[in-house]
Amino acid sequence: MPTITPITIDIFCSVIDNYGDIGVCFRLAKELSTDSAIVTLYVDDLNAFKAINPTIDANYTSLQKYNDITIKYWDEEPNDYEPSLVIIEAFGCKIGEKYTSKFTMHNLWINLEYLSAETWVEECHKLPSLQNNCLNKYFFFPGFTAKTGGLNFEKWLLDVSYQQAKEYVFKYLSLDPKRINDFIALIFTYETTSLFPLIEAILRKHHNAILLLPDSRSTKYLLEDNKDIVLKLQEQYPNSVWHKFSMVPQDVFNYILKASDFNIVRGEDSITQAIICGKPFLWHIYKQEENAHIDKLLAFCDMYLKDVTSNENKEILKLSLLSLNDESYLKDLSNNTIFDKFMIKYEQICMITKEQSTTLIKFHNLSSNLLLFIKEFLKQNN
Ligand code: TRH
């Protein structure tokens, strides 16, 4: 029997801010490793990594292991770098000549891009770009269609049921098991006044709702910066639970997303998981200069809602997304009850999000699509 040489992959991750950069890279590393690749993850901020993976020793800059993944602190000055077969620069991070000078035409060099539903992504996906060292670097785009790299999710989560996830989360967060059937909303966003009408709409429909609040910017915004408004809401809805908790490991966070009836989340990594979990969600998108994030959000709405037959539901979903991301929408009287409309249509929205998740899973995940691309490259170049 011929022996199959495993594919070796280096992933380079530069943490710009928050946890999304490392969140995406860590998730991809885990899934590639599950799919039998041998992965080394280079990270330039071990503190950010530790927040989502507590097994990391942030002070230890030599090699560490997480299951089969090798983790290295990404030092600007490599002494003994030997590239793996595939090198992935996440989100256009530049690894520098001292690394790239070691590459040959047998290496596959990839720039993993940000997630976007914009239509040009399909055209640019897998395109080569000739670099100064005369080697090609290939663009690889995660995305929402068969002509992109798919979404970055872990297959194991598909086998966890909503009920299993709920039981796990109730135990993990020490929630009252008697309340397991109460409506659960996860709130992990950036700061915005739109959160208040949104939370009110949830509580108006579900007086007993459990709000899960991970230690994060939105939780500080709610429970510290605006504690008076929150106190009033708590008095008005005394059976609601506002459960603050310290950040949990990424795998546990997956369970929380799966167990929630409504995921109100922010960056690329959390929204991807929320979409795959198939329950209603809202996306508080990461702000970019010149409102580029709103174009991205509109492109997402066009793609995500294109097959929704009810114009009313389409409009409610789109306006809710826009209103969470731009408070000025709520000043318009015709929009100021938009989150109530969302909650009224919740069951129908559930059917839409479930259907979309089933469709998107069929395009396979980022790891599987990357491995196919790597195998095509190997056939042609080695
Ligand atoms: O942290 P973010 O706001 O990241 C953002 C975006 O990714 C944005 O696109 C990027 O440009 C910017 O960072 C630099 O949100 P995101 O993407 O949802 O990442 C959060 C990660 O943190 C995700 O992997 C889940 C993880 N997480 C945990 O593991 N445990 C927790 O308790 C929480 C709250 C999050």
mmCIF file with all atom_site columns, C-alpha atoms and ligand atoms in Angstrom, residues 15-24 27 51-53 91 114 186 188 190 214-217 245-254 256-257 265-271 273 283-284 286 288 296, ligand 1:
data_model
loop_
_atom_site.group_PDB
_atom_site.id
_atom_site.type_symbol
_atom_site.label_atom_id
_atom_site.label_alt_id
_atom_site.label_comp_id
_atom_site.label_asym_id
_atom_site.label_entity_id
_atom_site.label_seq_id
_atom_site.pdbx_PDB_ins_code
_atom_site.Cartn_x
_atom_site.Cartn_y
_atom_site.Cartn_z
_atom_site.occupancy
_atom_site.B_iso_or_equiv
_atom_site.pdbx_formal_charge
_atom_site.auth_seq_id
_atom_site.auth_comp_id
_atom_site.auth_asym_id
_atom_site.auth_atom_id
_atom_site.pdbx_PDB_model_num
ATOM   1  C CA  . VAL A 1 15  ? -3.757  39.932 16.008 1.00 0.00 ? 15  VAL A CA  1
ATOM   2  C CA  . ILE A 1 16  ? -4.991  43.396 14.985 1.00 0.00 ? 16  ILE A CA  1
ATOM   3  C CA  . ASP A 1 17  ? -7.568  43.787 17.737 1.00 0.00 ? 17  ASP A CA  1
ATOM   4  C CA  . ASN A 1 18  ? -10.188 41.769 19.588 1.00 0.00 ? 18  ASN A CA  1
ATOM   5  C CA  . TYR A 1 19  ? -10.314 38.012 19.143 1.00 0.00 ? 19  TYR A CA  1
ATOM   6  C CA  . GLY A 1 20  ? -11.514 37.553 15.576 1.00 0.00 ? 20  GLY A CA  1
ATOM   7  C CA  . ASP A 1 21  ? -8.127  37.156 13.901 1.00 0.00 ? 21  ASP A CA  1
ATOM   8  C CA  . ILE A 1 22  ? -6.937  34.472 16.274 1.00 0.00 ? 22  ILE A CA  1
ATOM   9  C CA  . GLY A 1 23  ? -10.467 33.073 16.543 1.00 0.00 ? 23  GLY A CA  1
ATOM   10 C CA  . VAL A 1 24  ? -10.598 32.371 12.807 1.00 0.00 ? 24  VAL A CA  1
ATOM   11 C CA  . ARG A 1 27  ? -10.649 27.336 14.383 1.00 0.00 ? 27  ARG A CA  1
ATOM   12 C CA  . ALA A 1 51  ? -8.372  34.440 26.155 1.00 0.00 ? 51  ALA A CA  1
ATOM   13 C CA  . ILE A 1 52  ? -10.030 31.942 23.805 1.00 0.00 ? 52  ILE A CA  1
ATOM   14 C CA  . ASN A 1 53  ? -7.754  29.005 24.578 1.00 0.00 ? 53  ASN A CA  1
ATOM   15 C CA  . PHE A 1 91  ? -5.939  38.418 6.493  1.00 0.00 ? 91  PHE A CA  1
ATOM   16 C CA  . TYR A 1 114 ? -11.773 38.228 5.288  1.00 0.00 ? 114 TYR A CA  1
ATOM   17 C CA  . LEU A 1 186 ? -26.530 35.526 23.590 1.00 0.00 ? 186 LEU A CA  1
ATOM   18 C CA  . PHE A 1 188 ? -21.733 39.563 22.256 1.00 0.00 ? 188 PHE A CA  1
ATOM   19 C CA  . TYR A 1 190 ? -19.743 46.158 20.275 1.00 0.00 ? 190 TYR A CA  1
ATOM   20 C CA  . PRO A 1 214 ? -19.828 37.066 28.132 1.00 0.00 ? 214 PRO A CA  1
ATOM   21 C CA  . ASP A 1 215 ? -17.224 39.343 29.601 1.00 0.00 ? 215 ASP A CA  1
ATOM   22 C CA  . SER A 1 216 ? -16.867 41.708 26.638 1.00 0.00 ? 216 SER A CA  1
ATOM   23 C CA  . ARG A 1 217 ? -17.394 45.234 25.366 1.00 0.00 ? 217 ARG A CA  1
ATOM   24 C CA  . PHE A 1 245 ? -19.750 35.126 32.701 1.00 0.00 ? 245 PHE A CA  1
ATOM   25 C CA  . SER A 1 246 ? -15.996 35.192 32.116 1.00 0.00 ? 246 SER A CA  1
ATOM   26 C CA  . MET A 1 247 ? -14.799 34.368 28.630 1.00 0.00 ? 247 MET A CA  1
ATOM   27 C CA  . VAL A 1 248 ? -14.922 30.645 27.956 1.00 0.00 ? 248 VAL A CA  1
ATOM   28 C CA  . PRO A 1 249 ? -12.724 28.448 25.713 1.00 0.00 ? 249 PRO A CA  1
ATOM   29 C CA  . GLN A 1 250 ? -13.701 28.595 22.036 1.00 0.00 ? 250 GLN A CA  1
ATOM   30 C CA  . ASP A 1 251 ? -15.117 25.055 22.054 1.00 0.00 ? 251 ASP A CA  1
ATOM   31 C CA  . VAL A 1 252 ? -17.403 25.974 24.949 1.00 0.00 ? 252 VAL A CA  1
ATOM   32 C CA  . PHE A 1 253 ? -18.394 29.154 23.147 1.00 0.00 ? 253 PHE A CA  1
ATOM   33 C CA  . ASN A 1 254 ? -19.512 26.936 20.247 1.00 0.00 ? 254 ASN A CA  1
ATOM   34 C CA  . ILE A 1 256 ? -23.260 28.513 23.822 1.00 0.00 ? 256 ILE A CA  1
ATOM   35 C CA  . LEU A 1 257 ? -23.993 29.621 20.247 1.00 0.00 ? 257 LEU A CA  1
ATOM   36 C CA  . VAL A 1 265 ? -23.024 38.576 17.802 1.00 0.00 ? 265 VAL A CA  1
ATOM   37 C CA  . ARG A 1 266 ? -20.319 40.709 16.284 1.00 0.00 ? 266 ARG A CA  1
ATOM   38 C CA  . GLY A 1 267 ? -17.188 39.671 14.313 1.00 0.00 ? 267 GLY A CA  1
ATOM   39 C CA  . GLU A 1 268 ? -16.613 37.322 11.430 1.00 0.00 ? 268 GLU A CA  1
ATOM   40 C CA  . ASP A 1 269 ? -15.935 34.261 13.524 1.00 0.00 ? 269 ASP A CA  1
ATOM   41 C CA  . SER A 1 270 ? -18.976 34.403 15.808 1.00 0.00 ? 270 SER A CA  1
ATOM   42 C CA  . ILE A 1 271 ? -21.382 35.303 13.031 1.00 0.00 ? 271 ILE A CA  1
ATOM   43 C CA  . GLN A 1 273 ? -20.933 29.977 13.809 1.00 0.00 ? 273 GLN A CA  1
ATOM   44 C CA  . TRP A 1 283 ? -24.805 40.670 13.165 1.00 0.00 ? 283 TRP A CA  1
ATOM   45 C CA  . HIS A 1 284 ? -23.167 43.680 14.730 1.00 0.00 ? 284 HIS A CA  1
ATOM   46 C CA  . TYR A 1 286 ? -16.965 45.208 12.775 1.00 0.00 ? 286 TYR A CA  1
ATOM   47 C CA  . GLN A 1 288 ? -14.602 49.943 8.977  1.00 0.00 ? 288 GLN A CA  1
ATOM   48 C CA  . LYS A 1 296 ? -20.532 44.481 3.423  1.00 0.00 ? 296 LYS A CA  1
HETATM 49 O O1  . TRH B 2 .   ? -13.480 39.668 18.545 1.00 0.00 ? 1   TRH B O1  1
HETATM 50 P P1  . TRH B 2 .   ? -14.167 40.116 17.335 1.00 0.00 ? 1   TRH B P1  1
HETATM 51 O O2  . TRH B 2 .   ? -14.792 41.426 17.396 1.00 0.00 ? 1   TRH B O2  1
HETATM 52 O O3  . TRH B 2 .   ? -13.197 40.079 16.113 1.00 0.00 ? 1   TRH B O3  1
HETATM 53 C C1  . TRH B 2 .   ? -13.080 41.049 15.098 1.00 0.00 ? 1   TRH B C1  1
HETATM 54 C C2  . TRH B 2 .   ? -13.626 40.574 13.792 1.00 0.00 ? 1   TRH B C2  1
HETATM 55 O O4  . TRH B 2 .   ? -13.222 39.268 13.512 1.00 0.00 ? 1   TRH B O4  1
HETATM 56 C C3  . TRH B 2 .   ? -13.193 41.464 12.667 1.00 0.00 ? 1   TRH B C3  1
HETATM 57 O O5  . TRH B 2 .   ? -13.613 40.924 11.448 1.00 0.00 ? 1   TRH B O5  1
HETATM 58 C C4  . TRH B 2 .   ? -11.706 41.605 12.683 1.00 0.00 ? 1   TRH B C4  1
HETATM 59 O O6  . TRH B 2 .   ? -11.323 42.455 11.680 1.00 0.00 ? 1   TRH B O6  1
HETATM 60 C C5  . TRH B 2 .   ? -11.325 42.145 14.016 1.00 0.00 ? 1   TRH B C5  1
HETATM 61 O O7  . TRH B 2 .   ? -11.721 41.262 15.018 1.00 0.00 ? 1   TRH B O7  1
HETATM 62 C C6  . TRH B 2 .   ? -9.856  42.382 14.092 1.00 0.00 ? 1   TRH B C6  1
HETATM 63 O O8  . TRH B 2 .   ? -15.318 39.055 16.979 1.00 0.00 ? 1   TRH B O8  1
HETATM 64 P P2  . TRH B 2 .   ? -15.292 37.558 16.416 1.00 0.00 ? 1   TRH B P2  1
HETATM 65 O O9  . TRH B 2 .   ? -14.807 37.501 15.012 1.00 0.00 ? 1   TRH B O9  1
HETATM 66 O O10 . TRH B 2 .   ? -16.614 37.045 16.632 1.00 0.00 ? 1   TRH B O10 1
HETATM 67 O O11 . TRH B 2 .   ? -14.259 36.802 17.307 1.00 0.00 ? 1   TRH B O11 1
HETATM 68 C C7  . TRH B 2 .   ? -14.476 36.479 18.623 1.00 0.00 ? 1   TRH B C7  1
HETATM 69 C C8  . TRH B 2 .   ? -13.758 35.191 18.943 1.00 0.00 ? 1   TRH B C8  1
HETATM 70 O O12 . TRH B 2 .   ? -13.705 35.009 20.337 1.00 0.00 ? 1   TRH B O12 1
HETATM 71 C C9  . TRH B 2 .   ? -14.447 33.969 18.367 1.00 0.00 ? 1   TRH B C9  1
HETATM 72 O O13 . TRH B 2 .   ? -13.498 33.048 17.887 1.00 0.00 ? 1   TRH B O13 1
HETATM 73 C C10 . TRH B 2 .   ? -15.149 33.355 19.560 1.00 0.00 ? 1   TRH B C10 1
HETATM 74 C C11 . TRH B 2 .   ? -14.187 33.708 20.657 1.00 0.00 ? 1   TRH B C11 1
HETATM 75 N N1  . TRH B 2 .   ? -14.763 33.723 22.004 1.00 0.00 ? 1   TRH B N1  1
HETATM 76 C C12 . TRH B 2 .   ? -14.425 32.681 22.868 1.00 0.00 ? 1   TRH B C12 1
HETATM 77 O O14 . TRH B 2 .   ? -13.699 31.759 22.480 1.00 0.00 ? 1   TRH B O14 1
HETATM 78 N N2  . TRH B 2 .   ? -14.927 32.704 24.139 1.00 0.00 ? 1   TRH B N2  1
HETATM 79 C C13 . TRH B 2 .   ? -15.759 33.689 24.589 1.00 0.00 ? 1   TRH B C13 1
HETATM 80 O O15 . TRH B 2 .   ? -16.177 33.655 25.760 1.00 0.00 ? 1   TRH B O15 1
HETATM 81 C C14 . TRH B 2 .   ? -16.106 34.730 23.676 1.00 0.00 ? 1   TRH B C14 1
HETATM 82 C C15 . TRH B 2 .   ? -17.046 35.812 24.128 1.00 0.00 ? 1   TRH B C15 1
HETATM 83 C C16 . TRH B 2 .   ? -15.582 34.720 22.395 1.00 0.00 ? 1   TRH B C16 1
#
